[in-house]
Amino acid sequence: MRFSEPADFPWIHDLETEWKVIRDDLDVALADRERVPGFATISPRQRSIADERSKTLVFHFFGRRVDENCARFPATAAVLERIPDLTTAMFSILGEGAHIPPHFGPYKGILRYHLGLRVPEGAGIRVDNETRSWEEVRSMIFDDTFEHEAWNPGPGDRVVLFIDILRPLPRALDQFNRGFFQIVKNTATVREVQSKASAKSRTA
């Protein structure tokens, strides 16, 4: 299944009710864009799909909390703490005219969630053979291991609250999945992204 039903995840309704709080934090973040790095700047592996128009403000990355951003935006951070099995959370900013080319997520153990925060008309996402448009205050959740791409013709930024959660699985597979993520969480690559995101947040 490419897309899942948001109604199957009770925490999504709670998140949508906090949309205004999250959007207010986003507006503050975008007013200080020097502290919102390019995605490829903090995660060099993204260079093949993300140019300078793709930016991100990271709260959590593969289970590692970026304390500086959570402290800057405590209201959004508090909402994120209520999401079960969250692994990654960020403001994902796709600038006007940007296109994320077709690519595949590497691992079936997660599901990806987007909450529309700023959505120009015409901005959209394709997952396998299904194309959808984001809507402000609305959610989508999908399997990123299918080929997917995204685009934003503008005007202005397309911004979503981007979240990865552990995929619900039978007990034995769930135990494996959690163990695997503990290994990933402690890799040098993940620690480096956390460090770079923290350093950028401290930049005056």
Backbone as ProteinMPNN parsed JSONL, in Angstrom:
{"seq_chain_A": "MRFSEPADFPWIHDLETEWKVIRDDLDVALADRERVPGFATISPRQRSIADERSKTLVFHFFGRRVDENCARFPATAAVLERIPDLTTAMFSILGEGAHIPPHFGPYKGILRYHLGLRVPEGAGIRVDNETRSWEEVRSMIFDDTFEHEAWNPGPGDRVVLFIDILRPLPRALDQFNRGFFQIVKNTATVREVQSKASAKSRTA", "coords_chain_A": {"N_chain_A": [[0.841, -1.195, 0.0], [0.653, 2.131, -0.98], [-0.104, 4.689, 0.103], [-1.236, 5.28, 3.416], [-4.137, 5.31, 5.586], [-4.779, 8.22, 7.344], [-6.566, 8.153, 9.507], [-6.109, 5.75, 10.717], [-4.163, 6.109, 12.557], [-4.126, 7.229, 15.62], [-2.732, 9.409, 16.796], [-2.444, 11.288, 14.824], [-4.709, 12.911, 14.515], [-4.542, 14.414, 16.869], [-2.191, 15.803, 16.322], [-2.932, 17.351, 14.112], [-4.767, 19.067, 15.309], [-3.058, 20.753, 16.595], [-2.035, 22.367, 14.693], [-1.914, 25.208, 14.282], [-0.177, 26.081, 16.307], [2.187, 24.801, 15.539], [2.555, 25.902, 12.989], [2.922, 28.593, 13.683], [5.431, 28.432, 14.94], [6.946, 27.638, 12.741], [6.758, 29.978, 11.155], [8.274, 31.753, 12.674], [10.748, 30.489, 12.48], [11.27, 30.717, 9.719], [11.611, 33.405, 9.503], [14.173, 33.764, 10.224], [16.157, 32.77, 8.36], [18.827, 32.13, 7.998], [19.461, 30.332, 9.92], [18.329, 28.044, 9.108], [19.292, 25.335, 7.625], [20.479, 24.087, 4.394], [19.305, 20.908, 3.295], [21.156, 19.137, 2.2], [23.439, 20.212, 3.244], [23.62, 19.493, 5.929], [23.3, 16.794, 5.72], [25.108, 15.089, 3.768], [24.535, 12.906, 2.119], [22.203, 13.526, 0.88], [22.707, 15.025, -1.328], [22.363, 14.167, -3.953], [19.692, 14.422, -4.477], [18.739, 16.782, -3.414], [18.858, 20.224, -3.805], [20.069, 23.628, -3.264], [17.668, 24.784, -2.701], [16.215, 23.141, -1.113], [15.56, 22.887, 2.163], [15.96, 22.37, 5.725], [14.804, 22.13, 9.072], [15.765, 20.506, 11.776], [14.332, 18.487, 14.285], [14.384, 15.935, 15.427], [16.453, 13.183, 14.578], [16.673, 10.108, 13.282], [16.146, 9.073, 15.862], [17.755, 10.671, 17.429], [17.834, 13.56, 19.294], [17.699, 16.983, 18.481], [18.713, 19.216, 20.474], [18.973, 21.998, 20.559], [17.199, 23.071, 18.6], [14.79, 22.059, 19.554], [14.659, 23.441, 21.958], [14.459, 26.072, 21.042], [11.963, 26.027, 19.886], [9.767, 25.196, 21.758], [7.03, 24.575, 21.908], [6.301, 23.173, 19.554], [8.13, 21.091, 19.882], [7.095, 19.852, 22.171], [4.672, 18.836, 21.22], [5.652, 16.933, 19.411], [6.797, 15.113, 21.166], [4.681, 13.602, 21.974], [4.121, 11.762, 20.062], [3.917, 8.425, 19.244], [6.621, 6.147, 18.802], [8.193, 7.773, 17.173], [10.836, 8.583, 14.984], [12.208, 10.42, 13.365], [11.953, 13.93, 12.847], [11.133, 17.012, 11.326], [11.045, 20.386, 10.006], [10.383, 20.517, 6.7], [11.418, 22.107, 3.898], [10.655, 23.093, 0.753], [11.767, 24.954, -1.724], [10.568, 27.569, -3.944], [10.1, 26.514, -7.253], [11.615, 24.239, -6.964], [12.495, 20.753, -7.319], [12.341, 17.53, -6.226], [13.945, 14.778, -7.335], [12.905, 11.535, -8.722], [13.212, 8.887, -6.38], [14.114, 6.297, -4.005], [13.181, 5.254, -0.751], [15.285, 3.645, 1.709], [14.493, 1.541, 3.413], [12.08, -0.686, 4.757], [11.146, -0.447, 7.29], [10.011, 1.857, 8.324], [7.375, 4.368, 8.301], [6.365, 7.241, 6.483], [5.352, 10.533, 7.254], [3.549, 13.508, 6.462], [2.585, 16.765, 7.367], [0.761, 19.348, 6.087], [1.948, 22.615, 6.014], [2.67, 25.055, 4.729], [1.487, 25.509, 1.558], [1.805, 26.002, -1.698], [-0.344, 26.397, -4.552], [-0.441, 23.717, -6.778], [1.842, 22.425, -5.902], [3.118, 19.194, -5.348], [3.201, 15.571, -4.85], [4.417, 12.468, -5.951], [3.916, 9.067, -5.413], [4.988, 6.067, -6.333], [2.646, 5.076, -8.596], [0.759, 6.943, -7.943], [-0.437, 10.17, -7.511], [-0.543, 12.985, -5.423], [-1.684, 16.02, -3.823], [-0.473, 18.236, -1.335], [-2.268, 19.621, 1.463], [-2.934, 22.429, 3.471], [-3.104, 22.006, 6.96], [-3.805, 19.405, 6.68], [-3.125, 15.849, 6.54], [-0.802, 13.381, 5.283], [0.276, 10.025, 4.876], [2.752, 7.708, 4.053], [4.481, 5.043, 2.277], [7.766, 5.203, 1.883], [9.489, 3.608, 0.49], [8.589, 2.984, -1.989], [9.104, 4.265, -5.285], [9.394, 7.764, -5.342], [8.672, 11.264, -5.807], [8.852, 14.869, -5.598], [7.512, 18.207, -6.01], [7.541, 21.774, -6.394], [6.046, 24.378, -7.775], [5.668, 26.935, -6.883], [3.934, 30.075, -6.225], [6.351, 30.886, -3.648], [7.397, 29.029, -0.669], [7.013, 25.473, -0.239], [6.084, 23.889, 2.639], [6.304, 21.252, 4.93], [5.566, 19.494, 7.96], [7.645, 17.005, 8.586], [7.773, 13.67, 9.288], [9.077, 10.608, 10.45], [8.012, 7.415, 11.456], [8.275, 4.351, 13.341], [7.3, 1.497, 11.593], [4.217, -0.145, 12.149], [4.338, -3.499, 13.145], [4.212, -7.151, 13.251], [5.002, -8.873, 16.345], [7.63, -10.19, 16.47], [8.97, -9.179, 14.217], [8.769, -6.501, 14.838], [10.417, -6.302, 17.1], [12.894, -6.86, 15.933], [13.039, -4.656, 14.187], [13.136, -2.472, 15.957], [15.534, -3.034, 17.256], [17.315, -2.804, 15.11], [17.078, -0.068, 14.556], [18.208, 1.039, 16.821], [20.866, 0.434, 16.367], [21.348, 1.947, 14.021], [20.875, 4.514, 15.02], [23.143, 5.014, 16.506], [25.2, 5.27, 14.723], [28.025, 6.788, 13.042], [27.283, 8.445, 10.94], [24.643, 9.311, 11.503], [25.081, 10.615, 13.938], [26.666, 12.692, 13.003], [24.897, 14.224, 11.426], [23.122, 15.082, 13.418], [24.919, 16.651, 14.934], [25.665, 18.656, 13.07], [23.19, 19.869, 12.558], [22.635, 20.887, 15.085], [24.765, 22.695, 15.385], [24.225, 24.549, 13.351], [21.859, 25.643, 14.248], [22.762, 27.109, 16.389], [24.016, 29.208, 15.2], [24.311, 32.645, 14.939]], "CA_chain_A": [[0.0, 0.0, 0.0], [1.493, 3.323, -1.102], [-0.557, 5.625, 1.126], [-2.065, 4.747, 4.49], [-5.209, 6.199, 6.022], [-4.44, 8.923, 8.593], [-7.474, 7.772, 10.585], [-5.603, 4.537, 11.362], [-3.121, 6.511, 13.504], [-4.833, 8.185, 16.488], [-1.937, 10.592, 17.115], [-2.503, 12.265, 13.738], [-5.755, 13.895, 14.841], [-3.968, 15.295, 17.888], [-1.208, 16.67, 15.666], [-3.645, 18.331, 13.28], [-5.376, 20.089, 16.175], [-1.988, 21.657, 17.019], [-1.469, 22.949, 13.472], [-1.621, 26.64, 14.431], [1.018, 26.17, 17.145], [3.333, 24.39, 14.724], [2.713, 26.896, 11.927], [3.51, 29.796, 14.292], [6.868, 28.174, 15.097], [7.534, 27.678, 11.406], [6.878, 31.372, 10.716], [9.429, 32.305, 13.382], [11.953, 29.885, 11.898], [11.517, 31.259, 8.384], [12.04, 34.797, 9.647], [15.622, 33.725, 10.502], [16.487, 31.682, 7.435], [20.236, 31.765, 8.106], [19.559, 29.21, 10.854], [17.629, 26.902, 8.502], [20.3, 24.904, 6.648], [20.146, 23.188, 3.31], [19.295, 19.513, 3.724], [22.429, 18.528, 1.8], [24.51, 20.769, 4.081], [23.755, 18.705, 7.166], [23.284, 15.373, 5.365], [25.687, 15.032, 2.414], [23.918, 11.853, 1.305], [21.04, 14.074, 0.18], [23.128, 15.892, -2.428], [21.89, 13.675, -5.25], [18.273, 14.734, -4.685], [18.35, 18.053, -2.786], [19.728, 21.357, -4.088], [20.07, 24.664, -2.23], [16.289, 25.197, -2.421], [15.657, 22.196, -0.147], [16.102, 23.217, 3.478], [15.322, 21.611, 6.792], [15.096, 22.424, 10.473], [15.612, 19.16, 12.345], [14.055, 18.317, 15.708], [14.867, 14.582, 15.75], [16.99, 12.494, 13.404], [16.913, 8.697, 13.61], [16.113, 8.879, 17.304], [18.627, 11.624, 18.121], [17.156, 14.841, 19.485], [18.495, 18.197, 18.294], [18.238, 19.96, 21.636], [18.916, 23.435, 20.304], [15.958, 23.392, 17.908], [13.67, 21.785, 20.462], [14.612, 24.535, 22.93], [13.992, 27.274, 20.336], [10.552, 25.875, 19.542], [9.302, 24.21, 22.735], [5.648, 24.15, 21.685], [6.35, 22.093, 18.566], [8.853, 19.964, 20.489], [6.191, 19.163, 23.096], [3.743, 18.06, 20.397], [6.377, 15.779, 18.88], [7.046, 14.132, 22.231], [3.479, 12.791, 22.183], [3.941, 10.859, 18.931], [4.561, 7.142, 19.547], [7.556, 5.52, 17.857], [8.799, 8.762, 16.284], [12.28, 8.457, 14.817], [12.724, 11.627, 12.722], [10.97, 15.012, 12.697], [11.77, 18.234, 10.852], [10.38, 21.222, 9.02], [10.953, 20.249, 5.386], [11.124, 23.292, 3.095], [10.951, 22.937, -0.669], [11.656, 26.304, -2.25], [9.884, 27.798, -5.214], [10.774, 25.979, -8.425], [12.424, 23.056, -6.642], [11.988, 19.426, -7.672], [13.088, 16.387, -5.698], [13.78, 13.785, -8.396], [12.483, 10.205, -8.277], [14.164, 8.133, -5.568], [13.516, 5.271, -3.159], [13.638, 5.107, 0.617], [16.1, 2.432, 1.758], [14.162, 0.538, 4.431], [10.648, -0.859, 4.965], [10.806, -0.409, 8.717], [9.394, 3.119, 8.729], [6.381, 5.046, 7.487], [6.642, 8.693, 6.421], [4.176, 11.379, 7.466], [3.65, 14.936, 6.174], [1.501, 17.676, 7.712], [0.901, 20.546, 5.28], [2.055, 23.867, 6.757], [2.544, 26.055, 3.668], [1.341, 24.713, 0.345], [1.392, 26.705, -2.914], [-1.143, 25.628, -5.495], [0.366, 23.008, -7.765], [2.865, 21.601, -5.256], [2.599, 17.842, -5.257], [4.073, 14.429, -4.612], [4.045, 11.197, -6.572], [4.423, 7.852, -4.786], [4.742, 5.026, -7.322], [1.78, 5.552, -9.672], [-0.298, 7.767, -7.349], [-0.031, 11.557, -7.297], [-1.406, 13.744, -4.517], [-1.268, 17.366, -3.44], [-0.607, 18.548, 0.078], [-3.205, 20.661, 1.858], [-2.638, 22.949, 4.804], [-3.835, 21.406, 8.09], [-4.155, 18.028, 6.36], [-2.035, 14.888, 6.695], [-0.65, 12.198, 4.446], [1.26, 9.076, 5.398], [3.048, 6.846, 2.913], [5.623, 4.139, 2.301], [8.745, 5.885, 1.024], [10.312, 2.671, -0.276], [8.158, 3.11, -3.377], [9.676, 5.433, -5.946], [8.604, 8.972, -5.114], [9.271, 12.547, -6.15], [8.039, 15.997, -5.14], [7.795, 19.427, -6.755], [6.885, 22.999, -5.928], [6.175, 25.447, -8.77], [5.502, 28.223, -6.244], [4.927, 30.973, -5.597], [6.687, 30.674, -2.249], [7.866, 27.73, -0.199], [6.161, 24.412, 0.27], [6.65, 23.411, 3.901], [5.563, 20.245, 5.674], [6.184, 18.837, 9.108], [8.086, 15.715, 8.045], [7.964, 12.757, 10.423], [9.161, 9.165, 10.257], [7.688, 6.579, 12.612], [8.465, 2.919, 13.143], [6.129, 0.856, 10.984], [3.591, -1.195, 12.972], [4.705, -4.825, 12.641], [4.048, -8.245, 14.224], [5.928, -8.747, 17.474], [9.018, -10.587, 16.19], [9.533, -8.192, 13.294], [8.869, -5.235, 15.558], [11.619, -6.362, 17.928], [14.033, -6.702, 15.025], [13.047, -3.287, 13.681], [13.603, -1.585, 17.03], [16.962, -3.294, 17.447], [18.018, -2.227, 13.978], [17.129, 1.378, 14.685], [19.188, 1.387, 17.852], [22.175, 0.4, 15.713], [21.435, 3.109, 13.13], [20.926, 5.711, 15.855], [24.485, 5.2, 17.049], [26.219, 5.329, 13.68], [28.709, 8.075, 12.886], [26.534, 9.273, 9.99], [23.518, 9.93, 12.204], [25.652, 11.567, 14.898], [27.16, 13.856, 12.266], [23.744, 15.057, 11.073], [22.69, 15.726, 14.658], [25.9, 17.677, 15.29], [25.582, 19.773, 12.121], [21.925, 20.558, 12.79], [22.805, 21.635, 16.334], [25.682, 23.822, 15.152], [23.551, 25.549, 12.528], [20.86, 26.309, 15.101], [23.462, 28.058, 17.277], [24.563, 30.293, 14.416], [23.555, 33.888, 15.143]], "C_chain_A": [[0.88, 1.25, 0.0], [1.184, 4.333, 0.003], [-1.387, 4.883, 2.164], [-3.133, 5.772, 4.851], [-4.807, 6.892, 7.325], [-5.319, 8.513, 9.77], [-7.01, 6.52, 11.33], [-4.545, 4.838, 12.424], [-3.703, 7.592, 14.418], [-4.057, 9.464, 16.776], [-2.033, 11.662, 16.036], [-3.575, 13.315, 14.007], [-5.242, 14.898, 15.859], [-2.995, 16.288, 17.25], [-1.902, 17.744, 14.833], [-4.307, 19.419, 14.122], [-4.344, 21.1, 16.666], [-1.368, 22.4, 15.831], [-1.059, 24.403, 13.662], [-0.358, 26.846, 15.264], [2.266, 25.865, 16.321], [3.604, 25.417, 13.628], [3.323, 28.185, 12.475], [5.014, 29.623, 14.489], [7.573, 28.197, 13.746], [7.747, 29.119, 10.949], [8.057, 32.051, 11.394], [10.72, 31.767, 12.778], [12.28, 30.508, 10.544], [11.908, 32.73, 8.415], [13.54, 34.902, 9.911], [16.22, 32.599, 9.657], [17.947, 31.268, 7.482], [20.433, 30.577, 9.044], [18.766, 27.996, 10.373], [18.527, 26.379, 7.378], [19.715, 24.141, 5.476], [20.219, 21.742, 3.787], [20.623, 18.844, 3.386], [23.602, 19.051, 2.62], [24.716, 19.936, 5.332], [23.765, 17.204, 6.896], [23.795, 15.217, 3.941], [25.095, 13.942, 1.526], [22.729, 12.366, 0.495], [21.423, 14.865, -1.07], [22.608, 15.441, -3.79], [20.445, 14.059, -5.524], [17.883, 16.122, -4.197], [19.345, 19.146, -3.16], [19.549, 22.417, -3.008], [18.659, 25.16, -1.89], [15.579, 24.252, -1.456], [16.323, 22.417, 1.208], [15.341, 22.46, 4.556], [15.755, 22.116, 8.157], [14.739, 21.172, 11.26], [15.358, 19.232, 13.847], [14.587, 16.967, 16.217], [15.38, 13.964, 14.458], [17.394, 11.089, 13.805], [17.052, 8.488, 15.119], [17.002, 9.806, 18.094], [17.988, 13.012, 18.124], [18.131, 15.991, 19.25], [18.017, 19.19, 19.347], [18.078, 21.447, 21.361], [17.614, 23.829, 19.603], [14.729, 23.114, 18.762], [13.536, 22.882, 21.517], [14.11, 25.828, 22.289], [12.491, 27.231, 20.096], [9.908, 24.836, 20.475], [7.872, 23.739, 22.503], [5.59, 23.008, 20.671], [7.053, 20.874, 19.143], [7.947, 19.162, 21.415], [5.167, 18.326, 22.335], [4.424, 16.804, 19.871], [6.603, 14.702, 19.926], [5.854, 13.205, 22.443], [3.264, 11.761, 21.072], [4.648, 9.532, 19.211], [5.477, 6.689, 18.412], [8.102, 6.491, 16.825], [10.302, 8.521, 16.191], [12.908, 9.749, 14.288], [11.609, 12.655, 12.629], [11.705, 16.281, 12.287], [10.753, 19.097, 10.1], [11.097, 20.996, 7.693], [10.478, 21.335, 4.429], [11.594, 23.044, 1.664], [10.69, 24.287, -1.323], [10.959, 26.368, -3.601], [10.722, 27.299, -6.384], [11.57, 24.717, -8.187], [11.698, 21.766, -7.031], [12.898, 18.391, -7.041], [12.893, 15.24, -6.679], [13.362, 12.424, -7.845], [13.592, 9.479, -7.517], [13.388, 7.168, -4.686], [14.049, 5.408, -1.742], [14.31, 3.748, 0.783], [15.55, 1.297, 2.608], [12.67, 0.517, 4.726], [10.203, -0.679, 6.416], [10.193, 0.884, 9.202], [8.211, 3.453, 7.821], [6.663, 6.543, 7.567], [5.338, 9.478, 6.472], [4.493, 12.815, 7.096], [2.395, 15.649, 6.674], [1.713, 18.961, 6.93], [0.88, 21.81, 6.119], [1.961, 25.086, 5.85], [2.526, 25.307, 2.342], [0.892, 25.601, -0.817], [0.558, 25.797, -3.814], [-0.223, 24.99, -6.537], [1.496, 22.197, -7.174], [2.309, 20.196, -5.047], [3.662, 16.795, -5.048], [3.512, 13.222, -5.361], [4.705, 10.066, -5.801], [4.008, 6.687, -5.673], [3.848, 5.609, -8.42], [0.644, 6.44, -9.167], [0.242, 9.159, -7.025], [-1.05, 12.255, -6.406], [-0.824, 15.134, -4.304], [-1.411, 17.516, -1.94], [-1.709, 19.589, 0.263], [-2.809, 21.146, 3.243], [-3.629, 22.362, 5.807], [-4.21, 19.946, 7.825], [-2.901, 17.154, 6.34], [-1.996, 13.896, 5.544], [0.441, 11.324, 5.052], [1.476, 8.012, 4.326], [4.301, 6.023, 3.155], [6.67, 4.693, 1.343], [9.672, 4.921, 0.297], [9.806, 2.525, -1.709], [8.837, 4.329, -3.991], [8.783, 6.644, -5.713], [9.405, 10.2, -5.5], [8.32, 13.647, -5.691], [8.449, 17.247, -5.891], [7.009, 20.586, -6.157], [7.071, 24.102, -6.968], [6.082, 26.845, -8.169], [4.138, 28.818, -6.571], [5.14, 30.642, -4.121], [7.099, 29.252, -1.944], [6.713, 26.755, -0.01], [6.824, 23.883, 1.525], [5.716, 22.375, 4.515], [6.315, 19.928, 6.959], [6.396, 17.39, 8.682], [8.413, 14.82, 9.231], [8.121, 11.336, 9.894], [8.796, 8.48, 11.567], [8.058, 5.136, 12.297], [7.17, 2.317, 12.601], [5.521, -0.151, 11.978], [3.821, -2.567, 12.354], [4.333, -5.887, 13.669], [5.214, -8.258, 15.219], [7.376, -9.063, 17.119], [9.688, -9.585, 15.249], [9.697, -6.836, 13.961], [10.124, -5.204, 16.433], [12.872, -6.196, 17.077], [14.168, -5.256, 14.573], [13.582, -2.316, 14.731], [15.097, -1.783, 17.295], [17.799, -2.691, 16.335], [18.149, -0.713, 14.13], [18.06, 1.83, 15.804], [20.605, 1.375, 17.282], [22.36, 1.632, 14.841], [21.608, 4.393, 13.929], [22.34, 6.031, 16.316], [25.585, 5.217, 15.989], [26.826, 6.727, 13.593], [27.931, 9.003, 11.951], [25.395, 10.007, 10.673], [24.019, 10.945, 13.223], [26.134, 12.839, 14.2], [26.008, 14.788, 11.88], [23.231, 15.793, 12.305], [23.622, 16.876, 15.03], [25.798, 18.892, 14.377], [24.291, 20.556, 12.308], [21.992, 21.405, 14.056], [23.664, 22.865, 16.111], [25.002, 24.924, 14.351], [22.517, 26.323, 13.343], [21.494, 27.341, 15.995], [24.01, 29.269, 16.537], [23.701, 31.536, 14.567], [23.256, 34.543, 13.814]], "O_chain_A": [[1.741, 1.413, 0.864], [2.071, 4.772, 0.734], [-2.145, 3.972, 1.833], [-3.048, 6.941, 4.475], [-4.523, 6.216, 8.313], [-4.863, 8.526, 10.913], [-7.461, 6.257, 12.445], [-4.081, 3.929, 13.114], [-3.764, 8.757, 14.025], [-4.669, 10.512, 16.981], [-1.737, 12.828, 16.299], [-3.355, 14.497, 13.746], [-5.479, 16.098, 15.727], [-2.982, 17.469, 17.599], [-1.502, 18.908, 14.851], [-4.396, 20.568, 13.69], [-4.711, 22.189, 17.107], [-0.297, 22.994, 15.958], [0.031, 24.794, 13.246], [0.451, 27.716, 14.941], [3.267, 26.578, 16.396], [4.758, 25.761, 13.37], [4.151, 28.807, 11.81], [5.786, 30.548, 14.237], [8.68, 28.723, 13.63], [8.806, 29.446, 10.412], [8.765, 32.839, 10.766], [11.678, 32.516, 12.589], [13.442, 30.794, 10.256], [12.477, 33.242, 7.45], [14.114, 35.988, 9.834], [16.721, 31.606, 10.185], [18.284, 30.165, 7.052], [21.453, 29.891, 8.974], [18.554, 27.044, 11.123], [18.517, 26.938, 6.281], [18.603, 23.617, 5.549], [21.086, 21.389, 4.586], [21.156, 18.074, 4.186], [24.647, 18.405, 2.686], [25.85, 19.7, 5.75], [24.191, 16.425, 7.748], [23.003, 15.213, 2.999], [25.151, 14.05, 0.301], [22.297, 11.72, -0.46], [20.543, 15.327, -1.796], [22.434, 16.266, -4.686], [20.006, 14.029, -6.674], [16.799, 16.602, -4.53], [20.536, 19.025, -2.874], [18.954, 22.152, -1.964], [18.474, 25.873, -0.904], [14.46, 24.532, -1.026], [17.516, 22.159, 1.37], [14.232, 21.974, 4.335], [16.912, 22.479, 8.369], [13.567, 20.82, 11.395], [16.057, 19.93, 14.582], [15.163, 16.882, 17.301], [14.822, 14.186, 13.384], [18.338, 10.897, 14.57], [17.967, 7.808, 15.583], [17.01, 9.742, 19.323], [17.649, 13.556, 17.073], [19.253, 15.976, 19.757], [17.042, 19.912, 19.139], [17.156, 22.083, 21.87], [16.991, 24.822, 19.978], [13.743, 23.849, 18.7], [12.424, 23.217, 21.926], [13.403, 26.599, 22.937], [11.824, 28.265, 20.1], [9.549, 23.741, 20.042], [7.533, 22.613, 22.865], [4.918, 22.002, 20.895], [6.62, 19.744, 18.917], [8.019, 17.934, 21.445], [4.832, 17.222, 22.764], [3.831, 15.725, 19.885], [6.602, 13.513, 19.609], [6.003, 12.133, 23.03], [2.322, 10.971, 21.137], [5.865, 9.518, 19.397], [5.154, 6.828, 17.232], [8.442, 6.083, 15.714], [10.961, 8.284, 17.203], [14.001, 10.13, 14.707], [10.458, 12.308, 12.366], [12.767, 16.594, 12.827], [9.734, 18.6, 9.621], [12.295, 21.259, 7.583], [9.28, 21.469, 4.178], [12.777, 22.816, 1.41], [9.543, 24.713, -1.46], [10.789, 25.364, -4.292], [11.905, 27.619, -6.494], [12.15, 24.172, -9.127], [10.469, 21.702, -7.065], [14.101, 18.381, -7.299], [11.768, 14.767, -6.84], [13.453, 12.186, -6.64], [14.747, 9.456, -7.942], [12.159, 7.213, -4.627], [15.24, 5.653, -1.548], [13.959, 2.797, 0.085], [16.076, 0.185, 2.545], [12.058, 1.566, 4.925], [9.012, -0.754, 6.72], [9.88, 1.004, 10.387], [8.066, 2.902, 6.73], [7.138, 7.045, 8.585], [4.355, 9.128, 5.819], [5.588, 13.3, 7.383], [1.277, 15.192, 6.434], [2.747, 19.608, 7.091], [-0.078, 22.062, 6.85], [1.254, 26.043, 6.164], [3.452, 24.555, 2.04], [-0.292, 25.923, -0.913], [0.739, 24.579, -3.827], [0.654, 25.646, -7.098], [2.067, 21.354, -7.866], [1.167, 20.029, -4.621], [4.859, 17.08, -5.066], [2.303, 12.993, -5.396], [5.912, 10.096, -5.559], [2.826, 6.353, -5.759], [4.256, 6.545, -9.108], [-0.33, 6.665, -9.885], [1.258, 9.297, -6.344], [-2.258, 12.133, -6.606], [0.352, 15.389, -4.564], [-2.35, 16.993, -1.339], [-2.037, 20.336, -0.658], [-2.395, 20.354, 4.09], [-4.823, 22.241, 5.533], [-4.862, 19.317, 8.658], [-1.784, 17.636, 6.153], [-3.014, 13.607, 4.915], [1.395, 11.815, 5.656], [0.52, 7.48, 3.762], [5.066, 6.263, 4.089], [6.482, 4.657, 0.127], [10.555, 5.359, -0.44], [10.521, 1.996, -2.559], [9.113, 5.308, -3.297], [7.564, 6.564, -5.867], [10.635, 10.188, -5.52], [7.143, 13.399, -5.429], [9.583, 17.355, -6.357], [5.974, 20.408, -5.514], [8.144, 24.702, -7.039], [6.375, 27.832, -8.843], [3.281, 28.137, -7.133], [4.227, 30.18, -3.436], [7.146, 28.391, -2.822], [5.595, 27.143, 0.328], [7.985, 23.474, 1.495], [4.506, 22.583, 4.61], [7.535, 20.072, 7.036], [5.44, 16.65, 8.449], [9.233, 15.174, 10.077], [7.388, 10.913, 9.0], [9.213, 8.905, 12.645], [8.144, 4.747, 11.133], [6.082, 2.603, 13.102], [6.257, -0.93, 12.583], [3.534, -2.777, 11.175], [4.154, -5.565, 14.843], [6.281, -7.709, 14.945], [8.267, -8.276, 17.438], [10.835, -9.194, 15.464], [10.651, -6.109, 13.682], [10.814, -4.186, 16.494], [13.799, -5.478, 17.453], [15.263, -4.694, 14.572], [14.389, -1.44, 14.419], [15.829, -0.821, 17.529], [18.867, -2.132, 16.586], [19.209, -0.147, 13.862], [18.639, 2.913, 15.723], [21.441, 2.195, 17.658], [23.398, 2.291, 14.903], [22.398, 5.261, 13.555], [22.688, 7.198, 16.495], [26.77, 5.18, 16.323], [26.221, 7.712, 14.014], [27.923, 10.217, 12.152], [25.202, 11.201, 10.446], [23.44, 12.023, 13.356], [26.019, 13.934, 14.749], [26.132, 16.007, 11.996], [22.939, 16.988, 12.244], [23.161, 17.955, 15.401], [25.838, 20.029, 14.847], [24.299, 21.784, 12.224], [21.463, 22.516, 14.091], [23.337, 23.952, 16.588], [25.184, 26.106, 14.643], [22.33, 27.523, 13.14], [20.863, 28.341, 16.337], [24.422, 30.247, 17.162], [22.492, 31.485, 14.345], [22.627, 35.6, 13.775]]}, "name": "protein", "num_of_chains": 1, "seq": "MRFSEPADFPWIHDLETEWKVIRDDLDVALADRERVPGFATISPRQRSIADERSKTLVFHFFGRRVDENCARFPATAAVLERIPDLTTAMFSILGEGAHIPPHFGPYKGILRYHLGLRVPEGAGIRVDNETRSWEEVRSMIFDDTFEHEAWNPGPGDRVVLFIDILRPLPRALDQFNRGFFQIVKNTATVREVQSKASAKSRTA"}
